[in-house]
Structure formats: structure tokens, C-alpha cells
Amino acid sequence: MSIAAEATTAPAPLSLASWRMKDFDFGEGERTKAFDIDLGDWIGADAPGDIYLALAAASRIPDPFGDRAEADCAWVIDREWWWRTEFDAPNVRTDQRLILTFEGLDTFAEVWLNGERIAASDNMFVPLRLDLTGRVRAGVNGLAVSFAPVAKRVEGKPALTWPFAGDAISKTGRNLTRKAQFGWGWDWGPTLPTVGIWKPVALKVETKASLADVVFTTLEISPERDRAKLRIAVTADAFVAATLAAKVELTAPGGNLSAEQTLTLAGGVASVDVDLISPSLWLTPELGAADLYDLAVTLEADGAAVDARRLRVGVRTIAVDQSPDPDEPGATFFRFLLNGVSIFARGACWIPASSFVAAVDEPHYRKLLQLAAEANMNMVRIWGGGVYEHDAFYDICDELGLLVWQDFMFACAPYPEDDPAFVESVAAEVRVQIERLRHHPSLALWCGNNECQVIGAAVGARELAGDLYYEEIMPKLAAENDPTTPYWQGSPYGGPHPNSMIAGDVHNWTVWHGVPPVPVDTMVGQFSIAPENVAYTRYAEDMTRFVSEYGIQASPVMETLKRALPEDQRVYGSEGLQARIKDHPKNKVDAMLVTVTGLPTDLQEYVDFTQITQAEGLKFGIEHFRRRTPHCSGSLIWQLNDCWPGISWSLVDYYGFGKASYYYVKRAYAPVMASFKAGTDGAIELWMVNDHMAPISTRAEVAFASFAGETHWTKTVAVDLGPTESRCVWRGEAAGGAGDMITVRSADDAFPANRWFFAPIKDLERGTVTAPDVRFESGEDGALIVIIAASRPLWFVHLLVVDEAVRFSDNYFDLMAGETQRVVVTHPSRTLSEAHVTVRWR
Ligand code: BMA
């Protein structure tokens, strides 16, 4: 997405995709008949679309992501907005009806047809379906949607807040609205609460009946995985008496028809069970291919086709094993079983990919999710403060074999339980989202919320306002509408305390925020961020079952700062830079940096030092959590992406540039991974983990060397690992100092190289750093090969290209003395040359 600064010229003709909009004082729109007045000074807006983007395109506001523009946009949310368009009335026979569907209105909306108010909506996550049969007039019809200022709609409602000073919820009342919560500002995002028609609008003439629902379920997969039992259920909504049938066709990945049947619908419903022999299973990448079947359902009324739906579905079962862990008495597992196989979830948390959620399109999703898959991830968690993503998100996850942990959209707040309309609205939202998403094979878990229970416990709330949803409404609706997908009450949740390490999932914010998992006896807002409390080495104390959040903030690459900041603000400590840091205090990162790199003195050092600390810290954490397989069965990093060009915990920035951490994580998430761990009494241990379903046999070459280029000793270790096994494969003595390192590499490319330093980065004794020899060659299909040869060990070697579409076969790596690395640099459409690439190291 890009924001055009110049005003649009001739406005596009009005249609359900192309509207005009204008703002009014609250109530003024109706008084002045906004649905009828001249459109002369109204500005163009797309549906689905966003008010801020339309305003920026018409030069009414600056680019909202530009330097400190957030404040200039603050007026938008307090205005009443009207959107208008026109449509031609289609012909509607007596056995037909005319249905207008708004997939999503954000948020307090009223719909007007030819000047008459016909409907209202107050939950951006619930579609509005209107039957316009008999209500339209011949010829052109005027359609308008008005959006009231959110503050006017929460005015007078009792505030619901956490009992601690500095609580920002009461001020915004965000928790009294069913609207994306992050819009009111988060500790990684600006305050830009959206308004408008954020999802598609469609007008459809239906004949006799329509398909209300198609449900696809994998009921069972045999232990040998050679048979599967499926159920396909169809519900139709008939509005005239007719004989209904549904033609169901299931096509296997190779194109063969696996099942074909015509079902008679009695009372509008029918279902069929299908037994598949030798099914192509849907698997995560380390287990196999994410095979998809094509399900086509055609609804027939009195023998004629009247409606159709196509779904891409996967044959797979998903469950969460919470049985007792025999090796850690008192603890229970929290591990996903995919087709009965226990997997380690390697992934990250997802936040909306733009503050303007309407504008996130398929290519934007694909870019980010592809990056996640390329970083060896098999799960993403959609965090509860954003939105239920557009369909394309889940389609791409289905294709890539990425499991989705789906939070319901509740985050870090109490939610009203005593307002019947609110309760009803939540129930409708939960039902509709379950119905929309349940057929996706990527869907792994429904989760009640983000951090409501844990913050409630931390602030001593005796009864959590919101439990009605997490404990009653959501589990009931999930069991009724999607019984084969597991439900979990919150993230984190489980055990004697919501953030208990002996059960369920944990958010580890010891590192960064200074709040240890259990027991959480620190009040929110009184975090202890002394360097020794937040050091990333404290991940080693975490004996969690499944860590669903942990992270460290870092600056994006310099190119991103250049795009976001005017030249005079590209200075370490500038106001412009500070405005991109949303966590408090603004220098929180310093406590992380002092023990790792020391504090920066300029912007380039700020970029490098924060990126180094994030990368080293996440590597340390991932290695620890994966060594604990199966006692720990998941690592979801906070956070994969960004909603604007800011400074956050993301691995990939708003534009799509990976930080150093992205490449470190990619290596640490390799399905087969080798890591070192300090043993007791000066010993060092080499651990290996295998996430594949098949055993592996390989050789690990271990070397104890110095930065001066000396090799103290080398050793080859033969390694045999079973499926999903983690084990110490070698233990030895390596009394290294600040000038030494121990390295491991695979003799047969079975796992990425790794190393262990014996001192913090800032204390390493590396002697003189000698520049590498860099050569360029052209590779296949326009690729550029960069050959980097080091005569002395080099660290943090990285390649930069000022284009976020560029991919590197590896980046931000180390080189040993005498080592040469060939990096393949590719671009989807450009041929790259030497002039595009900068090579840096430290
Ligand atoms: C967790 C998340 C987010 C937050 C992040 C960093 O609490 O759930 O709410 O942005 O940590 O503080």
C-alpha cells in the first residue's frame, strides 16, 4: 500500500466499489439531508477502503505515517462521516430477492436508502446483510452510510477500567466498542482509529434459495494415515417453496475427483460422510506438503443451479495435548498434534499489517507470510488487539502450511458483561467468525483473548469482566460450530496462574519489560527494567510449556528510517525518532543494550546495536525453548510484522525489510538445529533438535578457535536423532576466553552453522578487523551472487539493497578465518548488479 499525496483529478463514477465521502458535525448530516445534497465537494473513497487514505489522497491530511503527522489526523475520529454511492435497481422476479451485504462497517454506522434510514450496525466484525426486495425504486437508487463519532456512541456508558494508575482504557473507552483495539494506539503503533466501509459491499439477486453454509470437517485420520473420514455439510436458506439439492464435488490435489454426490436437502440441510483411501494430508513444511483439495458445492432449486461455493480445504486433524509430562512431574504438556503427530510450533505473533486494515491486500499478506514461511515458521498467532484478517490471509496460510492461532479480538482490558446488546453483539461476532474460518486447514486454535486474564490477575481484579465471553460464550459457540478445532480461554492461560509455567501457554516478558512469568507479583506499571533483570540470558530460566510471546525491540533498517523521517530528524535521539517509539520509557532499550553492545552514540550505531541485541537475544531464546522439546512445544516470537514504519519488536518492518533478527530466527528455526549451551564446571554442550517426522543421521563438525585465526581443536560428532527429538549430542571442555569461539557446522548441509562466544559482544577480543574480499557474479534468472571471503573472522556480515522485494539466501552471518560465503541475491522482477549492494560487517 502506498499513500498518494496528490489530489485525485476526475472522480471515478459511483458504484458499490467507488463512493464519495464528507465529514459533518455530529448530527449535522441528517439535519442537512446529507443523503441528498450535492456531491460537489465530496471526496472519492473506495469500498473497501479507508478514510485516512482517501483524505491523504485528497490532500486534506498529510501522509498519516509521515513525520509526526499522527497529531494532524487526530480530528478525523471525532467527525461524523457520510459515504454515498448509487446503484441501478436490477430486475427482481417474484421468485427472487435482492440482498445487499456489507462485509464490515467500521463501526457505528447507519445505512440510508433513498433518504430513508434502513439499518444500523455497531460491530466492525459482523457483516450486515439487508434484504432490499421491494424497497428499491426503478432506476437509480441512492445509498448512504453514516458513521457516528465513536466518542458520541460510548458517551454516558459506564467506564470499565483496570484499577491501576495510568490506565489509558478509560480515556478511550475502546473496550466498550467492538472495533479494532490497536487503533487507539499500542506500544508499537500510532493512534489512528479507522472509520469506514472496511470490507467489500455486494448486491446480489438470489433465486429461490441461497447457500447459507458449507462445512468441511476432517473427522478422523487412521493411525497409519492411509485413510481419512470427512464430513461435508450444506445448509441452504430457501425463501420460496422449492425442491433443493446440493451437488458436492471434492477434487484431490492432482485433479482427480475424490468424491461426487448430489444431496437432497430436507429442511434446508444435508450432509455426507466421505471415506478417503490414501488421502493427501495437509502438513506443515517440516512434515511434508500442505496439500489442498478443492470443494465445489452447487445449490440447485427445482433442478436449476441457483448458487455455488468453492472452498480450498485440507485433510488434517488438529488437537492440543495437555496430558501430564512424565519427565516434569506436576507439569502438563501444551503441544499441538497435527494428524496425531506432536509438533513444535515455530512462529511469531501477527499484528495488523497496516493501521489502515481495509487496505491490506493479497500481495501485502503474501509478502509477509511468505517471509514467515521462508524463516522456517509453521505457525502465526493472530493477536487479539487487531482484526480477524481478510480471507486472503487464511488462504495463503493454507497454501504455505502455516498454522494459525486465532485470538478473538479482545486485548488487555476488561469487557462489559452487563450490557445485553454488547453481549449479543459479541456472540454474533464469535459465531460469524467461526463460520467464516472453520474450513481452513491452517486454523489450529480459537483463543479467547490476549492478556485479559493475566493482567486481571496482576492488578488483583477478583472477577474478570470478560469471563462471560472466554469461559461461557466462546467455548459454547466453538463446540457447537467448530467442534474439531481446539478452544483455549486466553493467551496466556492455564495452570494455577494465567502465566503459569507448568501448564498452558506463557508470555515471557522478563526480558524487555522485566515481568517474570510466574508468579506475577509485580503490578502493571511497576516493571523492573534494570539491566540485570531484563538480560536476554534470563530466557534460560523459563521452564514454560509453550511460549506464545517473547521479544526484544529493535530499529528497522536505515532505509526505513530514511523513508519515515525527514533529513533533520535522522539523528539518534531526535524528536522524530522518539515519536516512532511507542513503549515507555522511550529509552527502555538501553537496559537491554548495556550488557550486550553498550549504548549507541549515533543513529547507525542505534540501528546496529538494537538489531544485534534483538537478534542475539531471540537466537538465545529460541535455542533454549527448542532444546526443551517436548517439555516446551512452541515458540511464538513477539512480533512478526509492523502496522507502520515504527520501532518495535518486529522481525520484518512495515515495508518488508528484514531486521538482523529475521535471519538469525530463520537459522534458529531450521527444522534441524544445532546449538551450544554452557554446561556446569566450564563444560560446553552441543545440542541438536530434529523437528522432522523422519529420523536423521548426520555429522556435526565442531571447532574451538580464536578470533586471531588459530584453531585449538576440531572434532566430528556422529548424530542420530529420532523424529521430533532434542538431545545433547556432545559434551566437552572448552575453556574459552573473550578472544575465542566454538563453532559447529554440518558435514552434509543438514543444519545451519552455529557458534558460541565466551563473552558478551561488547567484550569480545577480536583484534584487528580485516575487510573481506567481495566479488560479484551473475547467477541464474537475473540473480546476483555475492562472494564474500574473510581472511580473519568477521561478525555481523550483512548485505543491504534499497528494495524490500530483494531476497538473500542468507544474511547477517559470521565468517571464520579463511571462510567464503556465496550469497544469492534475487529480485522478482529486476536484474540486480553490484551497484545495488552494500556489504557491511562489524
Ligand atoms: C504483549 C502483547 C501486546 C504488546 C506486547 C509488547 O503484552 O500482547 O499487547 O504489544 O506485549 O508489550
PDB file of N, CA and C and ligand atoms in Angstrom, residues 186-189 349 351 381 383-385 407 411-412 450-451 454-455 491-492 507 509 512-513 527 548-551 553 583 588 638-639 649, ligand 1:
ATOM      1  N   TRP A 186      -0.994   1.636  20.488  1.00  0.00           N
ATOM      2  CA  TRP A 186      -0.478   0.486  21.242  1.00  0.00           C
ATOM      3  C   TRP A 186       1.005   0.750  21.476  1.00  0.00           C
ATOM      4  N   ASP A 187       1.698  -0.174  22.158  1.00  0.00           N
ATOM      5  CA  ASP A 187       3.102   0.146  22.433  1.00  0.00           C
ATOM      6  C   ASP A 187       4.017  -0.112  21.229  1.00  0.00           C
ATOM      7  N   TRP A 188       3.403  -0.291  20.060  1.00  0.00           N
ATOM      8  CA  TRP A 188       4.145  -0.370  18.801  1.00  0.00           C
ATOM      9  C   TRP A 188       3.427   0.370  17.679  1.00  0.00           C
ATOM     10  N   GLY A 189       2.315   1.038  17.995  1.00  0.00           N
ATOM     11  CA  GLY A 189       1.539   1.608  16.880  1.00  0.00           C
ATOM     12  C   GLY A 189       0.917   2.948  17.201  1.00  0.00           C
ATOM     13  N   CYS A 349       4.005 -13.819  16.414  1.00  0.00           N
ATOM     14  CA  CYS A 349       2.688 -13.205  16.552  1.00  0.00           C
ATOM     15  C   CYS A 349       2.503 -12.172  15.441  1.00  0.00           C
ATOM     16  N   ILE A 351       0.428  -8.873  13.964  1.00  0.00           N
ATOM     17  CA  ILE A 351      -0.432  -7.720  14.252  1.00  0.00           C
ATOM     18  C   ILE A 351      -0.940  -7.211  12.897  1.00  0.00           C
ATOM     19  N   ARG A 381       0.448 -16.437  15.141  1.00  0.00           N
ATOM     20  CA  ARG A 381      -0.656 -16.170  16.081  1.00  0.00           C
ATOM     21  C   ARG A 381      -1.248 -14.812  15.764  1.00  0.00           C
ATOM     22  N   TRP A 383      -2.959 -11.907  16.867  1.00  0.00           N
ATOM     23  CA  TRP A 383      -3.096 -11.307  18.203  1.00  0.00           C
ATOM     24  C   TRP A 383      -4.446 -10.599  18.360  1.00  0.00           C
ATOM     25  N   GLY A 384      -4.983 -10.644  19.579  1.00  0.00           N
ATOM     26  CA  GLY A 384      -6.354 -10.202  19.833  1.00  0.00           C
ATOM     27  C   GLY A 384      -6.638  -8.710  19.853  1.00  0.00           C
ATOM     28  N   GLY A 385      -5.641  -7.880  19.617  1.00  0.00           N
ATOM     29  CA  GLY A 385      -5.923  -6.436  19.616  1.00  0.00           C
ATOM     30  C   GLY A 385      -6.110  -5.863  18.228  1.00  0.00           C
ATOM     31  N   ASP A 407      -6.661 -15.591  17.923  1.00  0.00           N
ATOM     32  CA  ASP A 407      -7.288 -14.954  19.092  1.00  0.00           C
ATOM     33  C   ASP A 407      -8.631 -14.372  18.666  1.00  0.00           C
ATOM     34  N   ALA A 411      -8.334  -7.584  23.928  1.00  0.00           N
ATOM     35  CA  ALA A 411      -6.935  -7.475  24.351  1.00  0.00           C
ATOM     36  C   ALA A 411      -6.746  -6.511  25.512  1.00  0.00           C
ATOM     37  N   CYS A 412      -6.027  -7.002  26.521  1.00  0.00           N
ATOM     38  CA  CYS A 412      -5.513  -6.166  27.613  1.00  0.00           C
ATOM     39  C   CYS A 412      -6.574  -5.221  28.178  1.00  0.00           C
ATOM     40  N   ASN A 450      -6.257 -11.772  24.214  1.00  0.00           N
ATOM     41  CA  ASN A 450      -4.864 -11.520  24.542  1.00  0.00           C
ATOM     42  C   ASN A 450      -4.750 -10.844  25.908  1.00  0.00           C
ATOM     43  N   GLU A 451      -4.139 -11.547  26.842  1.00  0.00           N
ATOM     44  CA  GLU A 451      -3.673 -10.995  28.122  1.00  0.00           C
ATOM     45  C   GLU A 451      -4.745 -10.406  29.027  1.00  0.00           C
ATOM     46  N   VAL A 454      -4.342 -12.461  32.435  1.00  0.00           N
ATOM     47  CA  VAL A 454      -3.077 -12.260  33.154  1.00  0.00           C
ATOM     48  C   VAL A 454      -2.986 -10.852  33.726  1.00  0.00           C
ATOM     49  N   ILE A 455      -3.489  -9.869  33.003  1.00  0.00           N
ATOM     50  CA  ILE A 455      -3.455  -8.509  33.554  1.00  0.00           C
ATOM     51  C   ILE A 455      -4.471  -8.408  34.685  1.00  0.00           C
ATOM     52  N   SER A 491      -4.629 -15.984  26.036  1.00  0.00           N
ATOM     53  CA  SER A 491      -3.185 -16.113  25.885  1.00  0.00           C
ATOM     54  C   SER A 491      -2.547 -15.009  26.710  1.00  0.00           C
ATOM     55  N   PRO A 492      -1.841 -15.314  27.786  1.00  0.00           N
ATOM     56  CA  PRO A 492      -1.556 -16.660  28.285  1.00  0.00           C
ATOM     57  C   PRO A 492      -2.683 -17.151  29.185  1.00  0.00           C
ATOM     58  N   HIS A 507       3.445 -15.857  28.366  1.00  0.00           N
ATOM     59  CA  HIS A 507       4.092 -14.708  27.731  1.00  0.00           C
ATOM     60  C   HIS A 507       5.301 -14.380  28.586  1.00  0.00           C
ATOM     61  N   TRP A 509       7.785 -11.907  29.510  1.00  0.00           N
ATOM     62  CA  TRP A 509       8.231 -10.509  29.419  1.00  0.00           C
ATOM     63  C   TRP A 509       9.207 -10.165  30.532  1.00  0.00           C
ATOM     64  N   TRP A 512      12.971  -7.610  28.404  1.00  0.00           N
ATOM     65  CA  TRP A 512      12.366  -6.373  27.910  1.00  0.00           C
ATOM     66  C   TRP A 512      11.515  -5.647  28.958  1.00  0.00           C
ATOM     67  N   HIS A 513      10.373  -6.235  29.394  1.00  0.00           N
ATOM     68  CA  HIS A 513       9.509  -5.495  30.313  1.00  0.00           C
ATOM     69  C   HIS A 513       9.870  -5.713  31.790  1.00  0.00           C
ATOM     70  N   PHE A 527       7.083  -2.119  36.422  1.00  0.00           N
ATOM     71  CA  PHE A 527       8.033  -3.093  35.911  1.00  0.00           C
ATOM     72  C   PHE A 527       9.441  -2.733  36.375  1.00  0.00           C
ATOM     73  N   SER A 548       4.103 -18.202  24.034  1.00  0.00           N
ATOM     74  CA  SER A 548       3.338 -17.625  22.919  1.00  0.00           C
ATOM     75  C   SER A 548       3.628 -16.145  22.723  1.00  0.00           C
ATOM     76  N   GLU A 549       4.518 -15.577  23.518  1.00  0.00           N
ATOM     77  CA  GLU A 549       5.022 -14.209  23.301  1.00  0.00           C
ATOM     78  C   GLU A 549       6.338 -14.043  24.025  1.00  0.00           C
ATOM     79  N   TYR A 550       7.330 -13.533  23.349  1.00  0.00           N
ATOM     80  CA  TYR A 550       8.558 -13.015  23.965  1.00  0.00           C
ATOM     81  C   TYR A 550       9.270 -12.228  22.887  1.00  0.00           C
ATOM     82  N   GLY A 551       9.946 -11.163  23.256  1.00  0.00           N
ATOM     83  CA  GLY A 551      10.575 -10.377  22.202  1.00  0.00           C
ATOM     84  C   GLY A 551      11.404  -9.225  22.723  1.00  0.00           C
ATOM     85  N   GLN A 553      12.800  -5.223  21.314  1.00  0.00           N
ATOM     86  CA  GLN A 553      12.630  -4.191  20.276  1.00  0.00           C
ATOM     87  C   GLN A 553      13.928  -3.913  19.536  1.00  0.00           C
ATOM     88  N   ASP A 583       6.603   2.539  23.169  1.00  0.00           N
ATOM     89  CA  ASP A 583       6.678   1.964  24.509  1.00  0.00           C
ATOM     90  C   ASP A 583       7.304   3.008  25.435  1.00  0.00           C
ATOM     91  N   LYS A 588      13.738   2.529  26.942  1.00  0.00           N
ATOM     92  CA  LYS A 588      13.711   1.216  27.605  1.00  0.00           C
ATOM     93  C   LYS A 588      14.774   0.274  27.038  1.00  0.00           C
ATOM     94  N   TRP A 638       7.204 -12.407  19.746  1.00  0.00           N
ATOM     95  CA  TRP A 638       6.502 -11.141  19.637  1.00  0.00           C
ATOM     96  C   TRP A 638       7.421 -10.203  18.887  1.00  0.00           C
ATOM     97  N   GLN A 639       7.254  -9.812  17.685  1.00  0.00           N
ATOM     98  CA  GLN A 639       6.135  -9.921  16.828  1.00  0.00           C
ATOM     99  C   GLN A 639       6.686 -10.062  15.422  1.00  0.00           C
ATOM    100  N   TRP A 649       9.080  -4.554  18.250  1.00  0.00           N
ATOM    101  CA  TRP A 649       9.654  -5.890  18.428  1.00  0.00           C
ATOM    102  C   TRP A 649       9.655  -6.681  17.118  1.00  0.00           C
TER     103      TRP A 649
HETATM  104  C1  BMA B   1       2.126  -8.192  24.880  1.00  0.00           C
HETATM  105  C2  BMA B   1       1.240  -8.121  23.693  1.00  0.00           C
HETATM  106  C3  BMA B   1       0.954  -6.735  23.258  1.00  0.00           C
HETATM  107  C4  BMA B   1       2.119  -5.844  23.474  1.00  0.00           C
HETATM  108  C5  BMA B   1       3.380  -6.620  23.667  1.00  0.00           C
HETATM  109  C6  BMA B   1       4.571  -5.770  23.942  1.00  0.00           C
HETATM  110  O1  BMA B   1       1.545  -7.768  26.014  1.00  0.00           O
HETATM  111  O2  BMA B   1       0.141  -8.908  23.894  1.00  0.00           O
HETATM  112  O3  BMA B   1      -0.195  -6.262  23.881  1.00  0.00           O
HETATM  113  O4  BMA B   1       2.242  -5.001  22.420  1.00  0.00           O
HETATM  114  O5  BMA B   1       3.260  -7.499  24.705  1.00  0.00           O
HETATM  115  O6  BMA B   1       4.447  -5.046  25.117  1.00  0.00           O
END
